[in-house]
Short mmCIF file of C-alpha atoms and ligand atoms in Angstrom, two decimals:
data_model
loop_
_atom_site.label_atom_id
_atom_site.label_comp_id
_atom_site.label_asym_id
_atom_site.label_seq_id
_atom_site.Cartn_x
_atom_site.Cartn_y
_atom_site.Cartn_z
CA UNK A 1 33.03 33.84 59.12
CA UNK A 2 36.25 35.18 60.58
CA UNK A 3 37.62 36.94 57.57
CA UNK A 4 40.88 38.51 58.53
CA UNK A 5 40.74 42.02 57.19
CA UNK A 6 43.96 43.86 57.77
CA UNK A 7 42.90 47.14 59.28
CA UNK A 8 44.62 50.14 60.70
CA UNK A 9 43.05 52.67 63.01
CA UNK A 10 41.94 55.83 61.20
CA UNK A 11 42.59 57.82 64.36
CA UNK A 12 46.07 56.76 65.38
CA UNK A 13 47.26 54.25 62.75
CA UNK A 14 47.72 51.33 65.13
CA UNK A 15 46.56 47.80 64.40
CA UNK A 16 42.93 46.89 64.85
CA UNK A 17 41.70 43.47 65.86
CA UNK A 18 38.44 41.85 64.88
CA UNK A 19 36.27 41.37 67.95
CA UNK A 20 32.85 40.03 68.66
CA UNK A 21 29.94 41.14 70.76
CA UNK A 22 29.15 39.10 73.83
CA UNK A 23 25.43 39.45 73.09
CA UNK A 24 24.13 37.04 70.54
CA UNK A 25 26.47 34.45 69.14
CA UNK A 26 27.54 35.97 65.86
CA UNK A 27 27.45 39.68 66.49
CA UNK A 28 24.90 42.37 66.97
CA UNK A 29 21.79 41.89 64.86
CA UNK A 30 21.02 44.99 62.79
CA UNK A 31 17.86 45.38 60.71
CA UNK A 32 16.80 47.57 57.82
CA UNK A 33 13.57 49.31 58.93
CA UNK A 34 12.14 48.94 55.43
CA UNK A 35 12.20 45.18 55.91
CA UNK A 36 9.70 45.22 58.76
CA UNK A 37 6.83 42.81 58.31
CA UNK A 38 4.24 41.39 60.63
CA UNK A 39 6.34 38.75 62.30
CA UNK A 40 9.82 39.00 60.92
CA UNK A 41 12.35 41.17 59.24
CA UNK A 42 14.60 39.33 56.84
CA UNK A 43 16.58 42.41 55.93
CA UNK A 44 19.17 42.01 58.61
CA UNK A 45 22.82 41.32 59.18
CA UNK A 46 25.20 40.70 62.01
CA UNK A 47 27.68 43.40 62.90
CA UNK A 48 31.06 42.94 64.50
CA UNK A 49 33.59 45.55 65.54
CA UNK A 50 37.24 46.02 64.84
CA UNK A 51 38.86 47.64 67.83
CA UNK A 52 42.09 49.62 67.88
CA UNK A 53 44.48 48.06 70.35
CA UNK A 54 45.99 51.41 71.21
CA UNK A 55 43.29 54.08 71.46
CA UNK A 56 40.17 51.90 71.54
CA UNK A 57 38.51 53.35 68.48
CA UNK A 58 36.03 50.88 67.00
CA UNK A 59 34.75 50.36 63.48
CA UNK A 60 31.73 48.18 62.82
CA UNK A 61 31.32 45.98 59.79
CA UNK A 62 28.30 44.04 58.62
CA UNK A 63 28.90 40.36 57.95
CA UNK A 64 26.39 40.29 55.10
CA UNK A 65 25.54 43.87 54.09
CA UNK A 66 23.84 42.60 50.92
CA UNK A 67 21.16 41.04 53.09
CA UNK A 68 19.95 44.50 54.07
CA UNK A 69 18.49 45.20 50.64
ZN1 ZN B 101 43.66 53.98 67.38
#
């Protein structure tokens, strides 16, 4: 799942590195509220941040944004 997007910081133009959240194994679990059902919500994706190595600005990307709809 480690797709190496080349990204530059929108704030300062430095390189950004793909990081992961140390909570849950594959990133932060994010859910579409319209997917709420009694016991589960299948409209979800994992999110992982790219962090600027200079100023610390972070951008979050969903691993599978199509799963939210
Ligand atoms: Zn930056």
